[in-house]
Structure formats: C-alpha cells, structure tokens
PDB file of C-alpha atoms in Angstrom:
ATOM      1  CA  UNK A 140       0.000   0.000   0.000  1.00 50.00           C
ATOM      2  CA  UNK A 141       1.172   3.513  -0.723  1.00 58.00           C
ATOM      3  CA  UNK A 142       1.267   6.605   1.443  1.00 58.00           C
ATOM      4  CA  UNK A 143      -1.965   8.300   2.394  1.00 56.00           C
ATOM      5  CA  UNK A 144      -2.948  11.600   0.656  1.00 54.00           C
ATOM      6  CA  UNK A 145      -1.138  14.866   1.319  1.00 52.00           C
ATOM      7  CA  UNK A 146      -3.839  16.290   3.591  1.00 69.00           C
ATOM      8  CA  UNK A 147      -4.227  13.057   5.502  1.00 75.00           C
ATOM      9  CA  UNK A 148      -2.350  14.334   8.577  1.00 80.00           C
ATOM     10  CA  UNK A 149      -4.792  17.169   9.210  1.00 82.00           C
ATOM     11  CA  UNK A 150      -7.806  15.009   8.392  1.00 85.00           C
ATOM     12  CA  UNK A 151      -6.638  12.253  10.731  1.00 87.00           C
ATOM     13  CA  UNK A 152      -6.009  14.697  13.578  1.00 86.00           C
ATOM     14  CA  UNK A 153      -9.469  16.172  13.116  1.00 87.00           C
ATOM     15  CA  UNK A 154     -11.138  12.752  13.121  1.00 88.00           C
ATOM     16  CA  UNK A 155      -9.334  11.733  16.326  1.00 86.00           C
ATOM     17  CA  UNK A 156     -10.092  14.955  18.183  1.00 85.00           C
ATOM     18  CA  UNK A 157     -12.376  14.427  21.166  1.00 84.00           C
ATOM     19  CA  UNK A 158     -12.379  10.642  20.942  1.00 84.00           C
ATOM     20  CA  UNK A 159     -11.882   8.530  24.039  1.00 83.00           C
ATOM     21  CA  UNK A 160     -10.527   5.030  24.351  1.00 81.00           C
ATOM     22  CA  UNK A 161      -9.414   2.691  27.106  1.00 84.00           C
ATOM     23  CA  UNK A 162      -5.823   1.460  26.880  1.00 86.00           C
ATOM     24  CA  UNK A 163      -5.698  -2.053  28.366  1.00 89.00           C
ATOM     25  CA  UNK A 164      -3.223  -2.985  31.074  1.00 90.00           C
ATOM     26  CA  UNK A 165      -0.211  -4.288  29.142  1.00 90.00           C
ATOM     27  CA  UNK A 166       1.762  -5.408  32.182  1.00 91.00           C
ATOM     28  CA  UNK A 167       0.409  -8.999  32.204  1.00 94.00           C
ATOM     29  CA  UNK A 168       1.776  -9.508  28.687  1.00 93.00           C
ATOM     30  CA  UNK A 169       5.330  -8.858  29.913  1.00 92.00           C
ATOM     31  CA  UNK A 170       4.998 -10.103  33.488  1.00 94.00           C
ATOM     32  CA  UNK A 171       7.272 -13.083  32.758  1.00 95.00           C
ATOM     33  CA  UNK A 172      10.103 -10.848  31.503  1.00 94.00           C
ATOM     34  CA  UNK A 173      12.780  -9.234  33.718  1.00 93.00           C
ATOM     35  CA  UNK A 174      12.343  -5.673  34.929  1.00 92.00           C
ATOM     36  CA  UNK A 175      14.372  -3.561  37.337  1.00 90.00           C
ATOM     37  CA  UNK A 176      16.109  -0.201  37.738  1.00 91.00           C
ATOM     38  CA  UNK A 177      19.795   0.627  37.630  1.00 90.00           C
ATOM     39  CA  UNK A 178      21.142   1.600  41.073  1.00 90.00           C
ATOM     40  CA  UNK A 179      22.761   4.668  39.457  1.00 88.00           C
ATOM     41  CA  UNK A 180      19.469   6.187  38.330  1.00 89.00           C
ATOM     42  CA  UNK A 181      19.580   9.103  40.813  1.00 90.00           C
ATOM     43  CA  UNK A 182      23.105  10.017  39.747  1.00 88.00           C
ATOM     44  CA  UNK A 183      22.154   9.752  36.095  1.00 87.00           C
ATOM     45  CA  UNK A 184      19.132  12.006  36.629  1.00 90.00           C
ATOM     46  CA  UNK A 185      21.394  14.750  37.985  1.00 90.00           C
ATOM     47  CA  UNK A 186      23.814  14.321  35.074  1.00 87.00           C
ATOM     48  CA  UNK A 187      21.013  14.510  32.500  1.00 87.00           C
ATOM     49  CA  UNK A 188      19.506  17.610  34.111  1.00 90.00           C
ATOM     50  CA  UNK A 189      22.895  19.342  34.101  1.00 89.00           C
ATOM     51  CA  UNK A 190      23.457  18.372  30.471  1.00 84.00           C
ATOM     52  CA  UNK A 191      20.031  19.623  29.374  1.00 88.00           C
ATOM     53  CA  UNK A 192      20.513  22.883  31.264  1.00 90.00           C
ATOM     54  CA  UNK A 193      23.637  23.461  29.192  1.00 85.00           C
ATOM     55  CA  UNK A 194      21.862  22.697  25.922  1.00 82.00           C
ATOM     56  CA  UNK A 195      18.575  24.553  26.291  1.00 86.00           C
ATOM     57  CA  UNK A 196      17.566  27.916  27.731  1.00 90.00           C
ATOM     58  CA  UNK A 197      14.777  27.955  30.328  1.00 92.00           C
ATOM     59  CA  UNK A 198      11.382  27.482  28.722  1.00 91.00           C
ATOM     60  CA  UNK A 199       8.921  24.966  27.342  1.00 88.00           C
ATOM     61  CA  UNK A 200      11.484  23.047  25.318  1.00 85.00           C
ATOM     62  CA  UNK A 201      13.721  22.451  28.323  1.00 89.00           C
ATOM     63  CA  UNK A 202      10.726  21.487  30.432  1.00 91.00           C
ATOM     64  CA  UNK A 203       9.623  18.940  27.815  1.00 86.00           C
ATOM     65  CA  UNK A 204      13.075  17.424  27.613  1.00 86.00           C
ATOM     66  CA  UNK A 205      13.247  17.016  31.379  1.00 88.00           C
ATOM     67  CA  UNK A 206       9.706  15.646  31.502  1.00 88.00           C
ATOM     68  CA  UNK A 207      10.803  12.890  29.103  1.00 85.00           C
ATOM     69  CA  UNK A 208      12.721  11.442  32.079  1.00 88.00           C
ATOM     70  CA  UNK A 209      15.617   9.998  30.080  1.00 86.00           C
ATOM     71  CA  UNK A 210      17.298   8.845  33.293  1.00 88.00           C
ATOM     72  CA  UNK A 211      14.421   6.530  34.198  1.00 90.00           C
ATOM     73  CA  UNK A 212      14.308   5.214  30.639  1.00 85.00           C
ATOM     74  CA  UNK A 213      18.043   4.428  30.538  1.00 84.00           C
ATOM     75  CA  UNK A 214      17.958   2.972  34.040  1.00 89.00           C
ATOM     76  CA  UNK A 215      15.211   0.507  33.120  1.00 90.00           C
ATOM     77  CA  UNK A 216      16.719  -0.287  29.716  1.00 84.00           C
ATOM     78  CA  UNK A 217      20.230  -0.988  31.044  1.00 83.00           C
ATOM     79  CA  UNK A 218      19.750  -1.933  34.714  1.00 87.00           C
ATOM     80  CA  UNK A 219      22.937  -4.009  34.637  1.00 80.00           C
ATOM     81  CA  UNK A 220      25.265  -1.319  33.200  1.00 75.00           C
ATOM     82  CA  UNK A 221      28.102  -0.081  35.411  1.00 69.00           C
ATOM     83  CA  UNK A 222      27.938   3.382  33.807  1.00 60.00           C
ATOM     84  CA  UNK A 223      25.098   5.139  32.042  1.00 56.00           C
ATOM     85  CA  UNK A 224      25.501   8.124  29.760  1.00 54.00           C
ATOM     86  CA  UNK A 225      23.346   9.826  27.204  1.00 50.00           C
ATOM     87  CA  UNK A 226      20.281  11.933  26.501  1.00 45.00           C
ATOM     88  CA  UNK A 227      17.292  11.781  24.197  1.00 46.00           C
ATOM     89  CA  UNK A 228      17.643  14.574  21.681  1.00 47.00           C
ATOM     90  CA  UNK A 229      16.850  12.908  18.332  1.00 47.00           C
ATOM     91  CA  UNK A 230      13.054  13.179  18.479  1.00 51.00           C
ATOM     92  CA  UNK A 231      11.233  15.405  15.995  1.00 49.00           C
ATOM     93  CA  UNK A 232       9.067  16.424  18.940  1.00 49.00           C
ATOM     94  CA  UNK A 233      11.987  18.374  20.404  1.00 47.00           C
ATOM     95  CA  UNK A 234      13.687  19.433  17.175  1.00 53.00           C
ATOM     96  CA  UNK A 235      13.829  23.034  16.007  1.00 53.00           C
ATOM     97  CA  UNK A 236      14.251  21.910  12.366  1.00 52.00           C
ATOM     98  CA  UNK A 237      11.249  19.587  12.158  1.00 54.00           C
ATOM     99  CA  UNK A 238       9.635  21.674   9.402  1.00 58.00           C
ATOM    100  CA  UNK A 239      12.866  22.492   7.504  1.00 74.00           C
ATOM    101  CA  UNK A 240      13.974  19.789   5.081  1.00 74.00           C
ATOM    102  CA  UNK A 241      17.284  21.329   3.933  1.00 81.00           C
ATOM    103  CA  UNK A 242      18.402  22.107   7.476  1.00 83.00           C
ATOM    104  CA  UNK A 243      17.469  18.623   8.617  1.00 84.00           C
ATOM    105  CA  UNK A 244      19.281  16.989   5.684  1.00 88.00           C
ATOM    106  CA  UNK A 245      22.437  18.987   6.377  1.00 89.00           C
ATOM    107  CA  UNK A 246      22.229  18.099  10.061  1.00 89.00           C
ATOM    108  CA  UNK A 247      21.962  14.382   9.303  1.00 90.00           C
ATOM    109  CA  UNK A 248      24.885  14.503   6.879  1.00 93.00           C
ATOM    110  CA  UNK A 249      27.011  16.342   9.437  1.00 93.00           C
ATOM    111  CA  UNK A 250      26.008  13.794  12.059  1.00 92.00           C
ATOM    112  CA  UNK A 251      27.130  10.805   9.994  1.00 93.00           C
ATOM    113  CA  UNK A 252      30.429  12.422   8.998  1.00 95.00           C
ATOM    114  CA  UNK A 253      31.151  13.103  12.658  1.00 95.00           C
ATOM    115  CA  UNK A 254      30.110   9.621  13.814  1.00 93.00           C
ATOM    116  CA  UNK A 255      32.166   7.950  11.085  1.00 95.00           C
ATOM    117  CA  UNK A 256      35.273   9.942  12.029  1.00 96.00           C
ATOM    118  CA  UNK A 257      34.818   9.143  15.730  1.00 95.00           C
ATOM    119  CA  UNK A 258      34.348   5.408  15.148  1.00 93.00           C
ATOM    120  CA  UNK A 259      37.520   5.484  13.032  1.00 95.00           C
ATOM    121  CA  UNK A 260      39.363   7.034  15.971  1.00 95.00           C
ATOM    122  CA  UNK A 261      39.944  10.280  14.059  1.00 96.00           C
ATOM    123  CA  UNK A 262      38.781  12.643  16.785  1.00 96.00           C
ATOM    124  CA  UNK A 263      40.828  15.579  15.487  1.00 95.00           C
ATOM    125  CA  UNK A 264      39.082  15.236  12.131  1.00 95.00           C
ATOM    126  CA  UNK A 265      35.718  14.903  13.853  1.00 95.00           C
ATOM    127  CA  UNK A 266      36.337  18.099  15.817  1.00 95.00           C
ATOM    128  CA  UNK A 267      36.678  20.016  12.532  1.00 94.00           C
ATOM    129  CA  UNK A 268      33.467  18.545  11.166  1.00 93.00           C
ATOM    130  CA  UNK A 269      31.071  19.708  13.850  1.00 94.00           C
ATOM    131  CA  UNK A 270      30.807  21.826  16.965  1.00 93.00           C
ATOM    132  CA  UNK A 271      27.085  21.189  17.392  1.00 90.00           C
ATOM    133  CA  UNK A 272      26.678  19.804  20.935  1.00 87.00           C
ATOM    134  CA  UNK A 273      23.858  17.511  19.833  1.00 84.00           C
ATOM    135  CA  UNK A 274      26.324  15.856  17.451  1.00 90.00           C
ATOM    136  CA  UNK A 275      29.549  16.069  19.443  1.00 91.00           C
ATOM    137  CA  UNK A 276      27.793  14.342  22.325  1.00 87.00           C
ATOM    138  CA  UNK A 277      28.713  11.139  20.471  1.00 88.00           C
ATOM    139  CA  UNK A 278      32.445  11.565  21.140  1.00 92.00           C
ATOM    140  CA  UNK A 279      32.499  10.107  24.684  1.00 88.00           C
ATOM    141  CA  UNK A 280      30.370   7.209  23.447  1.00 84.00           C
ATOM    142  CA  UNK A 281      32.846   6.448  20.677  1.00 89.00           C
ATOM    143  CA  UNK A 282      35.839   6.779  23.001  1.00 91.00           C
ATOM    144  CA  UNK A 283      34.290   4.319  25.428  1.00 84.00           C
ATOM    145  CA  UNK A 284      33.668   1.806  22.627  1.00 83.00           C
ATOM    146  CA  UNK A 285      36.948   1.927  20.740  1.00 89.00           C
ATOM    147  CA  UNK A 286      39.258  -0.799  21.937  1.00 82.00           C
ATOM    148  CA  UNK A 287      36.339  -2.739  23.416  1.00 82.00           C
ATOM    149  CA  UNK A 288      34.644  -3.778  20.185  1.00 80.00           C
ATOM    150  CA  UNK A 289      36.074  -5.634  17.227  1.00 84.00           C
ATOM    151  CA  UNK A 290      36.451  -4.112  13.744  1.00 88.00           C
ATOM    152  CA  UNK A 291      33.458  -6.184  12.633  1.00 85.00           C
ATOM    153  CA  UNK A 292      31.347  -4.901  15.527  1.00 81.00           C
ATOM    154  CA  UNK A 293      32.493  -1.370  14.734  1.00 85.00           C
ATOM    155  CA  UNK A 294      31.400  -1.757  11.110  1.00 87.00           C
ATOM    156  CA  UNK A 295      28.032  -3.204  12.152  1.00 83.00           C
ATOM    157  CA  UNK A 296      27.468  -0.316  14.577  1.00 84.00           C
ATOM    158  CA  UNK A 297      28.285   2.244  11.884  1.00 87.00           C
ATOM    159  CA  UNK A 298      25.950   0.517   9.432  1.00 87.00           C
ATOM    160  CA  UNK A 299      23.099   0.493  11.979  1.00 84.00           C
ATOM    161  CA  UNK A 300      23.664   4.167  12.769  1.00 86.00           C
ATOM    162  CA  UNK A 301      23.598   5.016   9.072  1.00 89.00           C
ATOM    163  CA  UNK A 302      20.301   3.155   8.697  1.00 88.00           C
ATOM    164  CA  UNK A 303      18.928   4.946  11.752  1.00 86.00           C
ATOM    165  CA  UNK A 304      19.842   8.358  10.324  1.00 87.00           C
ATOM    166  CA  UNK A 305      18.422   7.427   6.904  1.00 89.00           C
ATOM    167  CA  UNK A 306      15.104   6.328   8.417  1.00 89.00           C
ATOM    168  CA  UNK A 307      14.915   9.464  10.578  1.00 86.00           C
ATOM    169  CA  UNK A 308      15.375  11.374   7.323  1.00 88.00           C
ATOM    170  CA  UNK A 309      12.493   9.468   5.749  1.00 89.00           C
ATOM    171  CA  UNK A 310      10.376  10.185   8.825  1.00 86.00           C
ATOM    172  CA  UNK A 311      11.263  13.876   8.507  1.00 85.00           C
ATOM    173  CA  UNK A 312      10.320  13.832   4.829  1.00 86.00           C
ATOM    174  CA  UNK A 313       6.775  12.701   5.631  1.00 84.00           C
ATOM    175  CA  UNK A 314       6.436  15.512   8.204  1.00 80.00           C
ATOM    176  CA  UNK A 315       7.682  18.200   5.807  1.00 80.00           C
ATOM    177  CA  UNK A 316       5.401  17.025   3.005  1.00 81.00           C
ATOM    178  CA  UNK A 317       2.400  16.730   5.336  1.00 79.00           C
ATOM    179  CA  UNK A 318       1.931  13.094   4.378  1.00 82.00           C
ATOM    180  CA  UNK A 319       1.319   9.910   6.354  1.00 85.00           C
ATOM    181  CA  UNK A 320       2.857   6.508   5.691  1.00 88.00           C
ATOM    182  CA  UNK A 321       0.784   3.372   5.461  1.00 89.00           C
ATOM    183  CA  UNK A 322       0.895   0.983   8.420  1.00 89.00           C
ATOM    184  CA  UNK A 323       3.328  -1.267   6.529  1.00 90.00           C
ATOM    185  CA  UNK A 324       5.581   1.650   5.571  1.00 89.00           C
ATOM    186  CA  UNK A 325       5.544   2.898   9.140  1.00 87.00           C
ATOM    187  CA  UNK A 326       6.559  -0.481  10.608  1.00 85.00           C
ATOM    188  CA  UNK A 327       9.393  -0.879   8.087  1.00 85.00           C
ATOM    189  CA  UNK A 328      10.661   2.661   8.669  1.00 86.00           C
ATOM    190  CA  UNK A 329      10.360   2.300  12.423  1.00 82.00           C
ATOM    191  CA  UNK A 330      12.744  -0.652  12.372  1.00 78.00           C
ATOM    192  CA  UNK A 331      15.417   1.925  11.649  1.00 79.00           C
ATOM    193  CA  UNK A 332      14.218   5.189  13.180  1.00 76.00           C
ATOM    194  CA  UNK A 333      13.511   3.532  16.533  1.00 72.00           C
ATOM    195  CA  UNK A 334      17.245   2.657  16.729  1.00 64.00           C
ATOM    196  CA  UNK A 335      16.383  -0.646  18.381  1.00 61.00           C
ATOM    197  CA  UNK A 336      15.939  -3.078  15.494  1.00 51.00           C
ATOM    198  CA  UNK A 337      16.924  -6.044  17.640  1.00 29.00           C
ATOM    199  CA  UNK A 338      14.016  -5.276  19.980  1.00 37.00           C
ATOM    200  CA  UNK A 339      11.261  -4.342  17.533  1.00 36.00           C
ATOM    201  CA  UNK A 340       8.556  -5.470  19.949  1.00 32.00           C
ATOM    202  CA  UNK A 341       8.983  -2.312  22.014  1.00 32.00           C
ATOM    203  CA  UNK A 342       7.785  -0.211  19.095  1.00 36.00           C
ATOM    204  CA  UNK A 343       4.211  -1.459  19.465  1.00 45.00           C
ATOM    205  CA  UNK A 344       4.408  -1.119  23.269  1.00 55.00           C
ATOM    206  CA  UNK A 345       5.612   2.465  23.141  1.00 60.00           C
ATOM    207  CA  UNK A 346       3.118   3.532  20.456  1.00 64.00           C
ATOM    208  CA  UNK A 347       0.152   2.179  22.413  1.00 69.00           C
ATOM    209  CA  UNK A 348       1.120   3.943  25.634  1.00 70.00           C
ATOM    210  CA  UNK A 349       2.298   7.225  24.105  1.00 72.00           C
ATOM    211  CA  UNK A 350      -0.744   7.941  21.952  1.00 74.00           C
ATOM    212  CA  UNK A 351      -2.099  10.769  24.154  1.00 71.00           C
ATOM    213  CA  UNK A 352       1.241  12.589  24.271  1.00 71.00           C
ATOM    214  CA  UNK A 353       1.806  12.230  20.528  1.00 73.00           C
ATOM    215  CA  UNK A 354      -1.630  13.545  19.594  1.00 72.00           C
ATOM    216  CA  UNK A 355      -1.037  16.548  21.864  1.00 71.00           C
ATOM    217  CA  UNK A 356       2.045  17.245  19.701  1.00 71.00           C
ATOM    218  CA  UNK A 357       0.037  16.807  16.455  1.00 71.00           C
ATOM    219  CA  UNK A 358       2.007  13.638  15.752  1.00 75.00           C
ATOM    220  CA  UNK A 359      -0.162  11.103  13.967  1.00 82.00           C
ATOM    221  CA  UNK A 360       2.389   9.036  12.056  1.00 80.00           C
ATOM    222  CA  UNK A 361       2.550   6.306  14.699  1.00 84.00           C
ATOM    223  CA  UNK A 362       0.919   2.910  14.932  1.00 88.00           C
ATOM    224  CA  UNK A 363      -2.472   3.626  16.541  1.00 89.00           C
ATOM    225  CA  UNK A 364      -3.444   6.655  14.409  1.00 89.00           C
ATOM    226  CA  UNK A 365      -2.350   4.820  11.247  1.00 91.00           C
ATOM    227  CA  UNK A 366      -4.392   1.764  12.204  1.00 92.00           C
ATOM    228  CA  UNK A 367      -7.335   4.077  12.907  1.00 91.00           C
ATOM    229  CA  UNK A 368      -6.964   5.650   9.463  1.00 90.00           C
ATOM    230  CA  UNK A 369      -7.341   2.161   7.970  1.00 92.00           C
ATOM    231  CA  UNK A 370     -10.031   0.663  10.226  1.00 92.00           C
ATOM    232  CA  UNK A 371     -11.955   3.808  11.319  1.00 90.00           C
ATOM    233  CA  UNK A 372     -12.380   2.489  14.852  1.00 92.00           C
ATOM    234  CA  UNK A 373     -10.105   3.490  17.717  1.00 90.00           C
ATOM    235  CA  UNK A 374     -11.078   0.515  19.881  1.00 91.00           C
ATOM    236  CA  UNK A 375     -10.432  -1.906  17.017  1.00 93.00           C
ATOM    237  CA  UNK A 376      -7.082  -0.233  16.335  1.00 92.00           C
ATOM    238  CA  UNK A 377      -6.057  -0.667  19.965  1.00 92.00           C
ATOM    239  CA  UNK A 378      -7.055  -4.343  19.861  1.00 94.00           C
ATOM    240  CA  UNK A 379      -5.014  -4.883  16.709  1.00 94.00           C
ATOM    241  CA  UNK A 380      -1.997  -3.122  18.219  1.00 92.00           C
ATOM    242  CA  UNK A 381      -2.213  -5.225  21.384  1.00 93.00           C
ATOM    243  CA  UNK A 382      -2.427  -8.373  19.242  1.00 94.00           C
ATOM    244  CA  UNK A 383       0.692  -7.239  17.368  1.00 92.00           C
ATOM    245  CA  UNK A 384       2.489  -6.758  20.671  1.00 92.00           C
ATOM    246  CA  UNK A 385       1.365 -10.157  21.960  1.00 94.00           C
ATOM    247  CA  UNK A 386       2.579 -11.813  18.752  1.00 94.00           C
ATOM    248  CA  UNK A 387       5.950 -10.072  19.019  1.00 91.00           C
ATOM    249  CA  UNK A 388       6.376 -11.205  22.626  1.00 93.00           C
ATOM    250  CA  UNK A 389       5.545 -14.812  21.753  1.00 95.00           C
ATOM    251  CA  UNK A 390       7.949 -14.687  18.806  1.00 93.00           C
ATOM    252  CA  UNK A 391      10.825 -13.422  20.937  1.00 90.00           C
ATOM    253  CA  UNK A 392      10.057 -16.065  23.577  1.00 94.00           C
ATOM    254  CA  UNK A 393      10.227 -18.831  20.977  1.00 95.00           C
ATOM    255  CA  UNK A 394      13.437 -17.510  19.455  1.00 92.00           C
ATOM    256  CA  UNK A 395      15.148 -17.108  22.820  1.00 91.00           C
ATOM    257  CA  UNK A 396      14.092 -20.611  23.914  1.00 92.00           C
ATOM    258  CA  UNK A 397      15.602 -22.142  20.771  1.00 93.00           C
ATOM    259  CA  UNK A 398      18.777 -20.130  21.160  1.00 90.00           C
ATOM    260  CA  UNK A 399      19.223 -20.970  24.838  1.00 90.00           C
ATOM    261  CA  UNK A 400      18.547 -24.653  24.164  1.00 91.00           C
ATOM    262  CA  UNK A 401      21.622 -24.709  21.925  1.00 91.00           C
ATOM    263  CA  UNK A 402      23.906 -23.150  24.551  1.00 90.00           C
ATOM    264  CA  UNK A 403      23.769 -24.561  28.125  1.00 84.00           C
ATOM    265  CA  UNK A 404      23.707 -21.820  30.801  1.00 82.00           C
ATOM    266  CA  UNK A 405      26.764 -23.291  32.565  1.00 86.00           C
ATOM    267  CA  UNK A 406      28.980 -22.457  29.568  1.00 89.00           C
ATOM    268  CA  UNK A 407      30.522 -19.055  28.838  1.00 89.00           C
ATOM    269  CA  UNK A 408      28.615 -18.824  25.567  1.00 88.00           C
ATOM    270  CA  UNK A 409      25.388 -19.786  27.327  1.00 88.00           C
ATOM    271  CA  UNK A 410      25.850 -17.064  29.933  1.00 89.00           C
ATOM    272  CA  UNK A 411      26.491 -14.457  27.237  1.00 86.00           C
ATOM    273  CA  UNK A 412      23.439 -15.615  25.300  1.00 87.00           C
ATOM    274  CA  UNK A 413      21.288 -15.339  28.446  1.00 89.00           C
ATOM    275  CA  UNK A 414      22.613 -11.823  29.074  1.00 85.00           C
ATOM    276  CA  UNK A 415      21.796 -10.852  25.488  1.00 83.00           C
ATOM    277  CA  UNK A 416      18.269 -12.264  25.700  1.00 88.00           C
ATOM    278  CA  UNK A 417      17.692 -10.528  29.029  1.00 89.00           C
ATOM    279  CA  UNK A 418      18.983  -7.286  27.515  1.00 85.00           C
ATOM    280  CA  UNK A 419      16.391  -7.519  24.731  1.00 84.00           C
ATOM    281  CA  UNK A 420      13.652  -8.125  27.272  1.00 89.00           C
ATOM    282  CA  UNK A 421      14.801  -5.289  29.539  1.00 89.00           C
ATOM    283  CA  UNK A 422      14.496  -2.976  26.535  1.00 84.00           C
ATOM    284  CA  UNK A 423      10.859  -3.987  26.163  1.00 86.00           C
ATOM    285  CA  UNK A 424       9.861  -3.780  29.825  1.00 90.00           C
ATOM    286  CA  UNK A 425      11.674  -0.439  30.083  1.00 89.00           C
ATOM    287  CA  UNK A 426       9.247   1.096  27.603  1.00 83.00           C
ATOM    288  CA  UNK A 427       6.352  -0.245  29.646  1.00 85.00           C
ATOM    289  CA  UNK A 428       7.483   1.360  32.927  1.00 83.00           C
ATOM    290  CA  UNK A 429       8.847   4.550  31.318  1.00 81.00           C
ATOM    291  CA  UNK A 430       5.789   6.784  31.589  1.00 65.00           C
TER     292      UNK A 430
END
C-alpha cells in the first residue's frame, strides 16, 4: 500500500479529536520478563539535568526534555550497566528543524560524517566537522567503545547508525510534506528510526502507551493513528496493536528458547546468550514502565 494523501495528517487529527478510548493494562503480557532499575538512576538524573541545562535555555522546550525522564528510561533499559551516559535529543518532537527539510538533511549529513570519524578514531578530524553539541555528544560514546569492540562490531554499529539516520530522514520527509505513511511503511521505517531493530517489539508497546502525548504534539504518524486511518475504529485499532504486541512477545520467547537450548547456561557462551536475551527483554519492559 502507498502513502496516504497529502492532507491526511490534518484530516486524521481532526477525526481523532475528542475521541476517548481505554488502553488495556499491558503489564500482564510482559509479566514473565525481567524488569528492574539501575542503582545509578539518581546520579544519572542529575547528570542529564545538568546536560540539558547546558543545551537549552529555560522554557517549554527544556521542560519537555526534562519531563521525558531519560534517566528513568536508561535505568530501566540498562539496569545491569556499570555506567550510564546519554540523553534523548533525536526526536522530531523536540527538534527546532522539524519543518525544515534542507536544514534537517544537512544536520543528518554532518552527524554521519562526525560519527564515522569518531568510530575510526579520528577525533581531530571529527572536531573540525562539527561543533554542534547535539552531534559532538557522540564523542564520549565512541571513546568508550573503541578498543572494546572488534572491527566487525564497529562496522556493524556504523551501518546500523547510518540506517537509523536514513530512516529518521524518511520520517522527517513525511512531516515536511504533510503526508502519512501506510501501516506497513511505518513499521518498516520504524525498524530503523527507533534505533532498536533487535528489539522491535517495544515499538508497538511504546506507540500504544504514548498515543495521548503524541496527539497533543500533532504527531499522527505512529501505529495507533495509522491503524485508525485504515479501520476507522479506535477501539479496534487498539485491539489490533495489542495483538501485534502479543505476537511479538511470543515470537521473541520462541526464538530465545531455541537459542538458549543450543547453549547450556553453565557455559561461557550460554551465559552471554542469556545476558543478550535478558537485555532484549529489559528494553521492552523499560518502555512499559517509562511513563
């Protein structure tokens, strides 16, 4: 299916205005998956607040960024990490260039040039490519990774980041043109723009729970509004989204069971596999508790 008509965004917003729907309790679906908080969450919250205060002047934008509670999100996503670092500044919701295609394209190109230089260890070159703090925030991430990951892992990371930036660009293109993707286009694009392709199940979780916030921001290119545009029933759209989530959970359970059956937990490989599987599941439960 192709994209919906140019005026579909405004029409969809108008049709959703004033509607009410009950979001079911999703916790039972993930009750058998691990969930906890990182003991460094309070320290991380202070670090994030200080970082945001340096990036944004006082006002609504800063308040929105702090209300996103990135510290809680990171704490629940990586509860086992010995050090947490980072902020959430890639969302179109917080971007000042959301309606400017050329500026956004230049920003993405600058981002990838900087990231590529950093992952190559060329930090002097990277420093000449960008002074934008949103972009240069990647330097400490790259420094912490170099020497700890193999060349193959480095190449895979760069490829995934390139795909992420490309899909964010496609997402931006829809916004600028005032168009909406189809449900299928959205799911395919979201595999990249969510930056968590290995844990795709969280996309449905997050879109179900964040619908009220997104509509308040006039954001309708997410799963529930797009399902509503197709089925013309908000309750039916919610049921379909929950079914998609349930199917994703069952699929990950089956895959992890097969993988763990091949590698006994008493072996080094088995322990690493279990840690990887748990990491995927923490990413999903983190989105559920991050509200």
